[in-house]
Amino acid sequence: MTTTTEPEPPVEDDPLQALGKQLLRTATSPGARSAVQALLDERTVLEVPAVQRALVVDTGRGQRADFDGLLGRLYTLGLDEQQRSFLGLVLSMVGIGMTTIAAVQDLDERCLPIILRAVLRLADNDTIAVGTRI
């Protein structure tokens, strides 16, 4: 029997969820949508004010994610090693950065399934389940 670990349901009136919905709405590629969803699922990286300042840009039509703005600041955002590895993997989904897949070794049991689901989302594959085998 296999069980899956899904992200917790969003809380009503959560400003991070509202930001995430806007970033998903304005994402222009499957990679950007997968990356934004991974950041929303993981939460701790996107909650960092420095990450939001580097990632989110205001346009005439609302906010959108500018992943290029994160790359040059990766080591100045105040993230711990796991968060940097997670963010590096997320950036690789949009085709920027030089993070190798070996960075998954830095992820814990909560973050690894988020990245795995994001990779499946990027591959447009909804037939493979990610979870814990018991």
Coordinates of C-alpha atoms in Angstrom, one line a residue, residues 2-6 116-117 120 125-132:
T2 CA 1.3 3.5 -0.9
T3 CA 0.5 6.7 0.8
T4 CA 1.3 10.1 -0.5
T5 CA 2.3 13.2 1.3
E6 CA 0.5 16.2 -0.1
L116 CA 9.7 15.2 -7.2
R117 CA 6.1 16.4 -7.8
L120 CA 6.5 15.3 -12.7
N125 CA 3.1 13.4 -16.0
D126 CA 0.2 12.7 -13.7
T127 CA 0.5 8.9 -13.7
I128 CA 3.4 8.6 -11.3
A129 CA 2.7 8.9 -7.6
V130 CA 5.1 10.4 -5.1
G131 CA 4.9 9.2 -1.6
T132 CA 6.1 6.9 1.1

